[in-house]
Amino acid sequence: MSMSEHRKGMLSIRVWDFPTRLFHWSLVLLVSFSGITGEFGDDFGAQVLDWHARSGYAILTLLLFRLMWGFVGGTHARFRNFLRAPQTVIAYLRELRQAPQSRLRPGHNPLGGWSVAAMLTCLALQVGTGLFLTNDDLGFEGPLARHIGSHLADQLKALHAANFIVLLILIALHLFAIGFYYFSKGENLLRPMLTGDMPVAEGAVDAPSKGGHTLLGAAVMAIGAALAWFIVTRL
Ligand code: HEM
Ligand code: HEM
């Protein structure tokens, strides 16, 4: 539990464990790389698709890690602590409209929690469809492509392209939301995702994140990598 002096009358509490932050910023880099190599791959040639796929396998590893981390990670990384009932989301939206400045709480807010779930699901669909794709012109064959026929392959290719647009929209909403909290509510969500810590008023009842140790994160990441390796090379 890390509590430290922040400003006068303010304390800092741990909100995002290190593995969650490493997950996030790795995801940002890899998804950007995958998006660019996917969209412009044709212009660069065959090798780029190989790197597009490798980046996808790394994203698969991250997603498998995040799935497990949602059960064994630090407090605010756990699904049961941020996937809230619809009534809670609606109540939160009301509060958001009324209060000029909502109180910053540790962890994802009730709406943000579902947006995280949406992004993770969308990414899983993107990687999942990618594994089945081929590109004959560039001599590329995805690791699971041999299991399906050409008709289904064409449909999955279209889904891969369409779902990418959905992903871009979710990312745009994600960035818009972070900007909204910063400019309209005076809440800086970015700093906790960088440093792990968030300022809270002294005497506030907010619980700091517990657990989520880096060593456990490394072990869970290793399991994720092993599962991804199995899916890519053994299925
Ligand atoms: C490829 C682009 C991005 C993707 C796919 C993405 C995805 C995600 C995901 C999945 C989470 C949930 C973290 C978790 O609980 O595991 C998250 C949270 C977060 N992301 Fe991103 N992100 C992207 C870009 C960015 C960028 C560019 C920023 C910086 C402005 C950013 C700032 C944040 C912040 C501040 C949170 C925590 C939100 C909160 O307090 O609830 N993200 N993002
Ligand atoms: C989150 C991860 C991924 C992202 C963001 C992504 C994104 C994209 C995008 C934007 C395109 C261009 C779609 C179009 O307009 O035609 C594309 C194409 C493609 N992707 Fe991915 N992709 C991902 C994962 C994967 C994976 C894991 C594989 C294979 C193992 C893969 C294989 C392909 C192939 C073969 C194409 C070319 C399809 C064609 O021939 O037109 N992708 N991807």
XYZ file of N, CA and C and ligand atoms in Angstrom:
791
model
N 0.856 -1.193 0.000
C 0.000 0.000 0.000
C 0.884 1.231 0.000
N 0.748 2.081 -1.006
C 1.627 3.246 -1.027
C 0.834 4.514 -0.782
N 1.128 5.166 0.321
C 0.517 6.453 0.635
C 1.656 7.442 0.764
N 1.569 8.529 0.079
C 2.655 9.493 0.209
C 2.098 10.903 0.224
N 2.897 11.804 0.768
C 2.527 13.214 0.827
C 2.380 13.729 -0.594
N 1.292 14.417 -0.915
C 1.151 14.915 -2.271
C 1.188 16.436 -2.271
N 0.060 17.035 -1.989
C 0.023 18.466 -1.728
C -0.498 18.628 -0.325
N -0.597 19.849 0.144
C -1.132 20.035 1.484
C -2.586 19.562 1.503
N -2.901 18.700 2.428
C -4.254 18.185 2.518
C -4.559 17.102 1.497
N -3.586 16.753 0.699
C -3.821 15.731 -0.310
C -2.866 14.564 -0.093
N -3.386 13.390 -0.366
C -2.554 12.199 -0.309
C -2.552 11.574 -1.685
N -1.611 10.703 -1.888
C -1.549 9.980 -3.143
C -1.780 8.514 -2.847
N -2.666 7.892 -3.602
C -2.834 6.451 -3.407
C -2.565 5.707 -4.705
N -2.152 4.480 -4.550
C -1.885 3.611 -5.697
C -3.220 3.243 -6.346
N -3.307 3.411 -7.686
C -4.540 3.005 -8.358
C -4.277 1.939 -9.428
N -3.240 2.155 -10.290
C -2.943 1.142 -11.327
C -1.619 0.470 -11.009
N -1.669 -0.865 -10.850
C -0.435 -1.609 -10.606
C 0.456 -1.538 -11.851
N 1.740 -1.841 -11.657
C 2.691 -1.725 -12.757
C 2.345 -2.629 -13.955
N 1.984 -3.903 -13.732
C 1.645 -4.749 -14.884
C 0.493 -4.176 -15.723
N -0.524 -3.574 -15.076
C -1.635 -2.984 -15.826
C -1.143 -1.817 -16.690
N -0.240 -1.010 -16.119
C 0.286 0.122 -16.894
C 1.165 -0.343 -18.052
N 1.980 -1.350 -17.767
C 2.826 -1.895 -18.832
C 1.940 -2.477 -19.941
N 0.893 -3.177 -19.524
C -0.086 -3.713 -20.476
C -0.631 -2.583 -21.351
N -1.083 -1.502 -20.707
C -1.721 -0.426 -21.463
C -0.797 0.195 -22.493
N 0.405 0.572 -22.064
C 1.262 1.312 -22.994
C 1.864 0.414 -24.056
N 2.045 -0.876 -23.737
C 2.460 -1.818 -24.778
C 1.353 -1.973 -25.807
N 0.118 -2.039 -25.299
C -1.036 -2.179 -26.189
C -1.128 -0.985 -27.137
N -0.935 0.213 -26.610
C -1.006 1.415 -27.443
C 0.010 1.331 -28.579
N 1.247 0.956 -28.252
C 2.296 0.877 -29.274
C 1.976 -0.202 -30.314
N 1.602 -1.386 -29.828
C 1.378 -2.505 -30.744
C 0.140 -2.301 -31.614
N -0.935 -1.766 -31.018
C -2.155 -1.548 -31.810
C -1.893 -0.475 -32.874
N -1.124 0.544 -32.519
C -0.769 1.554 -33.512
C 0.023 0.912 -34.651
N 1.006 0.102 -34.284
C 1.832 -0.571 -35.290
C 0.981 -1.487 -36.165
N 0.092 -2.264 -35.547
C -0.763 -3.191 -36.304
C -1.715 -2.434 -37.227
N -2.258 -1.346 -36.733
C -3.182 -0.557 -37.548
C -2.487 -0.001 -38.777
N -1.289 0.549 -38.576
C -0.559 1.159 -39.696
C -0.102 0.097 -40.693
N 0.475 -1.013 -40.186
C 0.952 -2.051 -41.107
C -0.216 -2.749 -41.805
N -1.366 -2.831 -41.146
C -2.541 -3.437 -41.778
C -3.068 -2.543 -42.886
N -3.212 -1.277 -42.550
C -3.817 -0.330 -43.496
C -2.918 -0.073 -44.700
N -1.605 0.036 -44.454
C -0.689 0.395 -45.538
C 0.229 -0.747 -45.947
N -0.069 -1.954 -45.430
C 0.778 -3.107 -45.694
C 1.013 -3.348 -47.181
N -0.032 -3.197 -47.967
C 0.064 -3.450 -49.398
C 1.144 -2.611 -50.051
N 1.320 -1.384 -49.553
C 2.274 -0.476 -50.185
C 3.709 -0.831 -49.839
N 3.886 -1.570 -48.738
C 5.250 -1.824 -48.278
C 5.777 -3.182 -48.719
N 4.886 -4.100 -49.046
C 5.352 -5.408 -49.490
C 5.149 -6.511 -48.468
N 5.594 -7.702 -48.870
C 5.257 -8.920 -48.149
C 5.734 -8.950 -46.693
N 6.957 -8.474 -46.465
C 7.507 -8.581 -45.110
C 6.672 -7.857 -44.074
N 6.030 -6.783 -44.520
C 5.260 -5.978 -43.572
C 4.112 -6.786 -42.983
N 3.503 -7.647 -43.789
C 2.405 -8.474 -43.265
C 2.909 -9.442 -42.202
N 4.148 -9.942 -42.380
C 4.714 -10.818 -41.351
C 4.844 -10.068 -40.031
N 5.286 -8.824 -40.104
C 5.417 -8.035 -38.881
C 4.053 -7.638 -38.323
N 3.101 -7.421 -39.247
C 1.715 -7.159 -38.836
C 1.208 -8.332 -37.993
N 1.472 -9.548 -38.458
C 1.019 -10.751 -37.752
C 1.749 -10.898 -36.419
N 3.092 -10.703 -36.422
C 3.855 -10.834 -35.173
C 3.360 -9.861 -34.115
N 3.105 -8.638 -34.555
C 2.571 -7.643 -33.630
C 1.217 -8.119 -33.084
N 0.428 -8.745 -33.973
C -0.861 -9.306 -33.558
C -0.699 -10.402 -32.508
N 0.342 -11.241 -32.649
C 0.570 -12.303 -31.664
C 0.945 -11.702 -30.309
N 1.705 -10.600 -30.376
C 2.063 -9.913 -29.128
C 0.809 -9.338 -28.471
N -0.103 -8.806 -29.296
C -1.369 -8.284 -28.761
C -2.189 -9.433 -28.168
N -2.169 -10.576 -28.840
C -2.863 -11.759 -28.311
C -2.325 -12.114 -26.918
N -1.008 -12.070 -26.776
C -0.390 -12.325 -25.469
C -0.901 -11.328 -24.425
N -0.922 -10.050 -24.814
C -1.398 -9.021 -23.882
C -2.851 -9.256 -23.485
N -3.681 -9.641 -24.459
C -5.100 -9.844 -24.166
C -5.309 -11.037 -23.233
N -4.536 -12.111 -23.457
C -4.650 -13.277 -22.578
C -4.181 -12.918 -21.174
N -3.099 -12.122 -21.112
C -2.640 -11.618 -19.816
C -3.759 -10.835 -19.127
N -4.387 -9.907 -19.894
C -5.395 -9.019 -19.277
C -6.599 -9.800 -18.784
N -6.958 -10.849 -19.539
C -8.087 -11.691 -19.136
C -7.804 -12.318 -17.771
N -6.616 -12.853 -17.590
C -6.263 -13.482 -16.308
C -6.070 -12.427 -15.218
N -5.469 -11.288 -15.625
C -5.208 -10.213 -14.660
C -6.508 -9.640 -14.117
N -7.576 -9.753 -14.887
C -8.889 -9.311 -14.439
C -9.413 -10.118 -13.256
N -8.764 -11.262 -12.978
C -9.157 -12.091 -11.830
C -8.122 -12.074 -10.713
N -6.859 -11.957 -11.073
C -5.810 -12.060 -10.037
C -4.984 -10.786 -9.877
N -5.278 -9.747 -10.686
C -4.478 -8.526 -10.641
C -4.818 -7.638 -9.447
N -4.256 -6.428 -9.461
C -4.518 -5.456 -8.401
C -5.997 -5.094 -8.337
N -6.415 -4.560 -7.192
C -7.836 -4.284 -6.922
C -8.570 -3.674 -8.118
N -8.060 -2.556 -8.643
C -8.816 -1.823 -9.661
C -8.667 -2.414 -11.061
N -7.804 -3.402 -11.198
C -7.676 -4.095 -12.477
C -8.656 -5.264 -12.571
N -9.289 -5.614 -11.434
C -10.175 -6.791 -11.429
C -11.546 -6.474 -12.014
N -12.014 -7.374 -12.884
C -13.297 -7.146 -13.572
C -14.435 -6.897 -12.584
N -14.465 -7.678 -11.499
C -15.622 -7.538 -10.604
C -15.629 -6.186 -9.906
N -14.501 -5.484 -9.945
C -14.464 -4.158 -9.337
C -14.722 -3.030 -10.331
N -14.819 -3.364 -11.626
C -15.131 -2.261 -12.539
C -16.231 -2.565 -13.552
N -16.746 -3.786 -13.591
C -17.904 -4.044 -14.445
C -19.140 -3.978 -13.553
N -19.853 -2.855 -13.637
C -20.951 -2.582 -12.713
C -22.308 -2.816 -13.367
N -23.317 -2.960 -12.508
C -24.695 -3.168 -12.972
C -25.168 -1.963 -13.780
N -26.077 -2.204 -14.774
C -26.595 -1.104 -15.603
C -27.141 0.063 -14.780
N -27.844 -0.236 -13.657
C -28.390 0.845 -12.821
C -27.283 1.752 -12.309
N -26.160 1.151 -11.966
C -25.027 1.929 -11.455
C -24.492 2.861 -12.547
N -24.458 2.337 -13.783
C -23.975 3.156 -14.899
C -24.923 4.333 -15.128
N -26.229 4.055 -15.103
C -27.215 5.119 -15.332
C -27.148 6.172 -14.230
N -27.048 5.707 -12.987
C -26.935 6.645 -11.866
C -25.681 7.502 -12.019
N -24.618 6.881 -12.479
C -23.362 7.609 -12.657
C -23.510 8.683 -13.734
N -24.213 8.339 -14.828
C -24.402 9.299 -15.914
C -25.203 10.513 -15.441
N -26.201 10.261 -14.594
C -26.980 11.371 -14.028
C -26.086 12.292 -13.219
N -25.312 11.664 -12.368
C -24.401 12.414 -11.490
C -23.433 13.248 -12.336
N -22.987 12.649 -13.430
C -22.013 13.308 -14.306
C -22.611 14.563 -14.927
N -23.899 14.487 -15.296
C -24.562 15.626 -15.922
C -24.786 16.747 -14.928
N -25.110 16.377 -13.679
C -25.484 17.387 -12.695
C -24.278 18.062 -12.047
N -23.372 17.246 -11.538
C -22.253 17.828 -10.806
C -21.275 18.495 -11.770
N -20.886 19.752 -11.487
C -19.911 20.409 -12.334
C -18.554 19.707 -12.245
N -18.261 19.206 -11.066
C -16.995 18.514 -10.880
C -17.247 17.225 -10.128
N -17.156 16.114 -10.831
C -17.375 14.851 -10.144
C -16.115 14.497 -9.357
N -16.303 13.685 -8.345
C -15.176 13.342 -7.486
C -14.382 12.194 -8.113
N -13.097 12.435 -8.245
C -12.239 11.409 -8.825
C -12.109 10.236 -7.865
N -12.477 9.067 -8.364
C -12.353 7.862 -7.543
C -11.298 6.950 -8.160
N -10.658 6.129 -7.358
C -9.671 5.237 -7.947
C -10.348 4.168 -8.803
N -9.722 3.811 -9.892
C -10.263 2.759 -10.757
C -11.107 3.339 -11.876
N -11.575 2.464 -12.758
C -12.436 2.903 -13.854
C -13.781 3.335 -13.293
N -14.356 4.401 -13.850
C -15.713 4.775 -13.431
C -16.700 3.784 -14.063
N -17.970 3.794 -13.621
C -18.918 2.758 -14.087
C -19.081 2.700 -15.612
N -19.006 3.855 -16.268
C -19.107 3.846 -17.731
C -17.787 3.407 -18.353
N -16.697 3.949 -17.814
C -15.367 3.610 -18.324
C -15.094 2.116 -18.270
N -15.573 1.462 -17.218
C -15.369 0.023 -17.082
C -15.897 -0.738 -18.282
N -17.101 -0.354 -18.733
C -17.684 -1.046 -19.887
C -16.984 -0.671 -21.175
N -16.459 0.550 -21.234
C -15.730 0.928 -22.448
C -14.428 0.122 -22.539
N -13.836 -0.186 -21.396
C -12.653 -1.046 -21.383
C -13.030 -2.433 -21.905
N -14.152 -2.963 -21.403
C -14.610 -4.280 -21.856
C -14.852 -4.275 -23.363
N -15.437 -3.172 -23.868
C -15.719 -3.073 -25.301
C -14.415 -3.061 -26.107
N -13.429 -2.301 -25.638
C -12.157 -2.250 -26.368
C -11.460 -3.596 -26.379
N -11.464 -4.276 -25.232
C -10.796 -5.578 -25.149
C -11.495 -6.609 -26.038
N -12.849 -6.575 -26.048
C -13.601 -7.510 -26.891
C -13.324 -7.243 -28.370
N -13.322 -5.970 -28.726
C -13.076 -5.585 -30.112
C -11.669 -6.010 -30.549
N -10.689 -5.821 -29.674
C -9.317 -6.234 -29.980
C -9.220 -7.750 -30.135
N -9.945 -8.471 -29.266
C -9.926 -9.939 -29.354
C -10.502 -10.392 -30.698
N -11.577 -9.732 -31.136
C -12.178 -10.065 -32.432
C -11.203 -9.753 -33.572
N -10.480 -8.645 -33.435
C -9.531 -8.244 -34.479
C -8.397 -9.272 -34.616
N -7.828 -9.659 -33.487
C -6.752 -10.651 -33.510
C -7.312 -12.011 -33.947
N -8.489 -12.352 -33.381
C -9.101 -13.647 -33.685
C -9.362 -13.831 -35.168
N -9.910 -12.818 -35.827
C -10.148 -12.927 -37.269
C -8.826 -12.942 -38.018
N -7.871 -12.114 -37.567
C -6.572 -12.024 -38.248
C -5.890 -13.374 -38.389
N -5.999 -14.217 -37.366
C -5.314 -15.510 -37.369
C -5.740 -16.403 -38.542
N -6.933 -16.135 -39.098
C -7.455 -16.988 -40.169
C -7.190 -16.432 -41.571
N -6.589 -15.238 -41.646
C -6.492 -14.563 -42.946
C -5.297 -15.023 -43.775
N -5.487 -14.901 -45.092
C -4.382 -15.139 -46.020
C -4.334 -13.986 -47.004
N -3.174 -13.786 -47.591
C -3.069 -12.844 -48.702
C -2.179 -13.501 -49.754
N -2.829 -13.986 -50.814
C -2.107 -14.758 -51.823
C -1.080 -13.910 -52.565
N -1.442 -12.653 -52.843
C -0.516 -11.777 -53.571
C 0.793 -11.619 -52.820
N 0.678 -11.523 -51.514
C 1.875 -11.281 -50.703
C 2.414 -12.571 -50.092
N 1.784 -13.686 -50.453
C 2.266 -14.975 -49.963
C 2.180 -15.126 -48.458
N 1.114 -14.585 -47.884
C 0.959 -14.695 -46.433
C -0.166 -15.652 -46.091
N 0.073 -16.520 -45.107
C -0.983 -17.391 -44.611
C -1.018 -17.351 -43.092
N -2.143 -16.924 -42.544
C -2.293 -16.869 -41.084
C -2.218 -18.261 -40.486
N -1.848 -18.366 -39.215
C -1.593 -19.663 -38.586
C -2.810 -20.589 -38.512
N -4.029 -20.046 -38.573
C -5.208 -20.909 -38.487
C -5.956 -20.993 -39.815
N -5.388 -20.375 -40.856
C -6.095 -20.265 -42.138
C -6.442 -21.620 -42.746
N -5.577 -22.617 -42.537
C -5.812 -23.920 -43.188
C -7.047 -24.641 -42.657
N -7.592 -24.172 -41.529
C -8.762 -24.843 -40.947
C -10.074 -24.427 -41.581
N -10.081 -23.383 -42.413
C -11.354 -22.874 -42.942
C -11.326 -22.790 -44.464
N -12.536 -22.741 -45.041
C -12.656 -22.650 -46.482
C -12.524 -21.212 -46.966
N -12.462 -21.046 -48.295
C -12.186 -19.717 -48.841
C -13.371 -18.764 -48.679
N -14.588 -19.335 -48.646
C -15.756 -18.475 -48.482
C -15.744 -17.811 -47.100
N -15.556 -18.635 -46.069
C -15.494 -18.106 -44.705
C -14.293 -17.165 -44.558
N -13.193 -17.513 -45.218
C -11.988 -16.673 -45.153
C -12.275 -15.263 -45.676
N -13.038 -15.205 -46.768
C -13.390 -13.887 -47.321
C -14.241 -13.087 -46.345
N -15.177 -13.795 -45.693
C -16.036 -13.110 -44.718
C -15.239 -12.604 -43.521
N -14.301 -13.427 -43.078
C -13.484 -13.004 -41.936
C -12.575 -11.837 -42.304
N -12.142 -11.810 -43.573
C -11.309 -10.697 -44.039
C -12.110 -9.403 -44.016
N -13.367 -9.499 -44.463
C -14.240 -8.312 -44.430
C -14.506 -7.884 -42.996
N -14.691 -8.888 -42.120
C -14.926 -8.581 -40.706
C -13.698 -7.920 -40.079
N -12.510 -8.410 -40.465
C -11.250 -7.845 -39.968
C -11.150 -6.361 -40.353
N -11.560 -6.061 -41.578
C -11.498 -4.660 -42.048
C -12.566 -3.811 -41.359
N -13.793 -4.340 -41.250
C -14.894 -3.566 -40.660
C -14.687 -3.360 -39.161
N -14.230 -4.420 -38.497
C -14.040 -4.320 -37.049
C -12.930 -3.327 -36.705
N -11.998 -3.145 -37.660
C -10.940 -2.164 -37.406
C -11.537 -0.753 -37.307
N -12.558 -0.491 -38.112
C -13.234 0.817 -38.050
C -13.898 0.979 -36.679
N -14.537 -0.107 -36.214
C -15.154 -0.072 -34.878
C -14.089 0.217 -33.822
N -12.937 -0.441 -33.960
C -11.835 -0.226 -33.012
C -11.399 1.238 -33.009
N -11.278 1.810 -34.222
C -10.876 3.221 -34.309
C -11.889 4.133 -33.615
N -13.171 3.802 -33.769
C -14.216 4.613 -33.121
C -14.099 4.493 -31.604
N -13.895 3.260 -31.112
C -13.760 3.069 -29.657
C -12.547 3.814 -29.112
N -11.437 3.783 -29.862
C -10.232 4.491 -29.414
C -10.484 5.998 -29.407
N -11.190 6.486 -30.444
C -11.514 7.914 -30.500
C -12.373 8.312 -29.301
N -13.375 7.484 -28.970
C -14.224 7.758 -27.798
C -13.401 7.740 -26.517
N -12.484 6.780 -26.450
C -11.584 6.633 -25.304
C -10.799 7.938 -25.083
N -10.210 8.438 -26.166
C -9.405 9.659 -26.056
C -10.298 10.863 -25.781
N -11.485 10.869 -26.409
C -12.426 11.962 -26.158
C -12.830 11.987 -24.681
N -13.125 10.809 -24.119
C -13.541 10.731 -22.712
C -12.444 11.256 -21.794
N -11.206 10.862 -22.080
C -10.092 11.314 -21.234
C -9.964 12.844 -21.322
N -10.132 13.376 -22.541
C -10.104 14.835 -22.723
C -11.268 15.515 -22.020
N -12.440 14.894 -22.094
C -13.628 15.439 -21.430
C -13.412 15.556 -19.923
N -12.899 14.489 -19.312
C -12.675 14.537 -17.859
C -11.650 15.609 -17.508
N -10.664 15.773 -18.373
C -9.613 16.744 -18.076
C -10.133 18.176 -18.212
N -10.785 18.464 -19.343
C -11.169 19.845 -19.618
C -12.483 20.255 -18.954
N -13.449 19.309 -18.840
C -14.748 19.674 -18.267
C -14.864 19.371 -16.786
N -14.110 18.394 -16.310
C -14.257 17.986 -14.911
C -12.992 18.237 -14.095
N -11.961 18.656 -14.761
C -10.720 18.919 -14.039
C -10.075 17.671 -13.461
N -10.340 16.529 -14.079
C -9.751 15.280 -13.589
C -8.690 14.783 -14.555
N -7.519 14.555 -14.025
C -6.432 14.052 -14.848
C -6.351 12.525 -14.714
N -6.872 11.826 -15.726
C -6.835 10.358 -15.694
C -5.512 9.819 -16.222
N -4.843 10.664 -17.009
C -3.624 10.195 -17.676
C -2.493 9.933 -16.680
N -2.319 10.857 -15.734
C -1.188 10.724 -14.808
C -1.214 9.399 -14.043
N -2.387 8.980 -13.501
C -2.383 7.676 -12.819
C -1.985 6.512 -13.735
N -2.333 6.596 -15.027
C -1.982 5.506 -15.932
C -0.478 5.530 -16.231
N 0.161 6.682 -15.984
C 1.615 6.775 -16.167
C 2.373 6.424 -14.885
N 1.981 7.052 -13.771
C 2.746 6.894 -12.530
C 2.179 5.804 -11.630
N 0.908 5.450 -11.828
C 0.254 4.464 -10.981
C -0.497 5.085 -9.813
N -0.204 6.351 -9.508
C -0.787 6.973 -8.315
C -1.773 8.077 -8.650
N -2.703 8.307 -7.733
C -3.745 9.299 -7.916
C -3.886 10.120 -6.642
N -4.064 11.439 -6.755
C -4.249 12.239 -5.546
C -5.659 12.060 -4.983
N -5.771 11.957 -3.660
C -7.091 11.935 -3.004
C -7.052 12.885 -1.816
N -8.232 13.398 -1.446
C -8.303 14.291 -0.286
C -7.990 13.509 0.979
N -7.348 14.169 1.903
C -7.016 13.519 3.167
C -8.306 13.105 3.869
N -8.336 11.941 4.438
C -9.526 11.469 5.118
C -10.512 10.788 4.179
N -10.224 10.797 2.879
C -11.121 10.123 1.944
C -11.075 8.620 2.206
N -12.197 7.964 1.934
C -12.292 6.548 2.271
C -11.788 5.646 1.139
N -11.377 6.280 0.023
C -10.981 5.473 -1.127
C -9.883 4.476 -0.796
N -10.112 3.272 -1.212
C -9.133 2.231 -0.935
C -8.060 2.226 -2.016
N -6.790 2.219 -1.616
C -5.755 2.070 -2.625
C -5.781 0.659 -3.203
N -5.217 0.527 -4.381
C -5.137 -0.787 -4.993
C -4.222 -1.684 -4.175
N -4.656 -2.906 -3.965
C -3.815 -3.886 -3.279
C -3.499 -5.018 -4.244
N -2.406 -5.705 -3.992
C -2.017 -6.812 -4.856
C -1.469 -6.298 -6.170
N -1.556 -7.139 -7.198
C -1.055 -6.719 -8.492
C 0.453 -6.606 -8.526
N 1.132 -7.494 -7.809
C 2.591 -7.408 -7.734
C 3.234 -7.722 -9.080
N 4.344 -7.056 -9.307
C 5.027 -7.170 -10.593
C 5.465 -8.600 -10.896
N 5.936 -9.300 -9.869
C 6.382 -10.674 -10.080
C 5.219 -11.572 -10.513
N 4.063 -11.378 -9.871
C 2.874 -12.135 -10.263
C 2.493 -11.761 -11.701
N 2.574 -10.453 -12.010
C 2.280 -9.986 -13.363
C 3.175 -10.662 -14.390
N 4.463 -10.779 -14.063
C 5.412 -11.418 -14.981
C 5.034 -12.883 -15.201
N 4.617 -13.564 -14.118
C 4.226 -14.972 -14.241
C 2.975 -15.107 -15.111
N 1.998 -14.213 -14.884
C 0.753 -14.260 -15.662
C 1.037 -13.937 -17.129
N 1.953 -12.987 -17.362
C 2.330 -12.647 -18.739
C 2.990 -13.839 -19.422
N 3.812 -14.578 -18.661
C 4.480 -15.761 -19.218
C 3.444 -16.820 -19.603
N 2.425 -16.985 -18.767
C 1.361 -17.940 -19.101
C 0.630 -17.473 -20.365
N 0.365 -16.158 -20.443
C -0.280 -15.590 -21.632
C 0.545 -15.852 -22.886
N 1.864 -15.673 -22.776
C 2.750 -15.891 -23.924
C 2.739 -17.363 -24.328
N 2.726 -18.263 -23.331
C 2.709 -19.696 -23.625
C 1.406 -20.090 -24.330
N 0.294 -19.531 -23.854
C -0.998 -19.816 -24.489
C -1.028 -19.278 -25.916
N -0.517 -18.051 -26.101
C -0.490 -17.453 -27.444
C 0.384 -18.299 -28.370
N 1.536 -18.729 -27.850
C 2.436 -19.584 -28.638
C 1.714 -20.861 -29.063
N 0.959 -21.437 -28.125
C 0.220 -22.663 -28.430
C -0.809 -22.417 -29.537
N -1.575 -21.330 -29.407
C -2.607 -21.010 -30.390
C -1.989 -20.795 -31.774
N -0.859 -20.075 -31.805
C -0.258 -19.704 -33.084
C 0.491 -20.862 -33.743
N 1.123 -21.714 -32.941
C 1.972 -22.741 -33.560
C 1.433 -24.161 -33.454
N 0.476 -24.406 -32.558
C 0.069 -25.804 -32.325
C -1.375 -26.110 -32.711
N -2.219 -25.115 -32.876
C -3.620 -25.413 -33.182
C -3.808 -25.827 -34.636
C -4.329 2.198 -29.376
C -4.874 3.037 -28.553
C -5.390 2.673 -27.182
C -5.994 1.549 -26.721
C -6.339 0.289 -27.497
C -6.267 1.755 -25.305
C -6.862 0.826 -24.477
C -7.080 0.988 -23.127
C -7.555 -0.019 -22.230
C -7.876 -1.460 -22.644
C -7.642 0.520 -21.003
C -8.058 -0.203 -19.728
C -6.828 -0.496 -18.912
C -7.033 -1.703 -18.038
O -7.837 -1.676 -17.096
O -6.410 -2.724 -18.333
C -7.259 1.890 -21.099
C -7.234 2.789 -20.052
C -6.704 4.065 -20.152
N -6.107 4.628 -21.274
Fe -5.993 3.823 -23.082
N -5.834 2.993 -24.938
C -5.286 3.584 -26.059
C -4.696 4.818 -26.140
C -4.558 5.673 -25.085
C -3.865 6.938 -25.142
C -3.170 7.519 -26.372
C -3.962 7.499 -23.911
C -3.412 8.821 -23.450
C -4.026 9.930 -23.653
C -4.712 6.584 -23.073
C -5.020 6.781 -21.753
C -5.682 5.899 -20.941
C -6.032 6.175 -19.568
C -5.763 7.475 -18.820
C -6.692 5.044 -19.079
C -7.300 4.875 -17.676
C -8.712 5.337 -17.762
C -9.392 5.352 -16.405
O -8.913 6.046 -15.508
O -10.420 4.656 -16.254
N -5.059 5.470 -23.820
N -6.901 2.147 -22.398
C -5.281 -5.940 -33.059
C -4.580 -6.484 -34.017
C -4.779 -6.170 -35.478
C -5.124 -4.998 -36.087
C -5.407 -3.656 -35.435
C -5.203 -5.250 -37.508
C -5.537 -4.325 -38.474
C -5.618 -4.572 -39.821
C -6.049 -3.630 -40.822
C -6.485 -2.205 -40.556
C -5.993 -4.252 -42.019
C -6.388 -3.663 -43.381
C -7.807 -4.072 -43.643
C -8.322 -3.578 -44.955
O -8.775 -2.442 -45.026
O -8.278 -4.355 -45.928
C -5.503 -5.568 -41.812
C -5.276 -6.491 -42.793
C -4.771 -7.741 -42.582
N -4.493 -8.321 -41.361
Fe -4.695 -7.454 -39.557
N -4.883 -6.570 -37.735
C -4.608 -7.159 -36.523
C -4.230 -8.466 -36.311
C -3.925 -9.373 -37.297
C -3.400 -10.691 -37.086
C -3.125 -11.324 -35.715
C -3.217 -11.257 -38.322
C -2.688 -12.594 -38.731
C -2.060 -13.435 -37.990
C -3.638 -10.284 -39.297
C -3.604 -10.489 -40.659
C -4.002 -9.578 -41.593
C -3.936 -9.820 -43.020
C -3.448 -11.082 -43.704
C -4.416 -8.664 -43.629
C -4.495 -8.403 -45.132
C -5.830 -8.760 -45.623
C -5.843 -8.492 -47.105
O -5.269 -9.291 -47.828
O -6.415 -7.487 -47.504
N -4.074 -9.149 -38.650
N -5.298 -5.746 -40.459
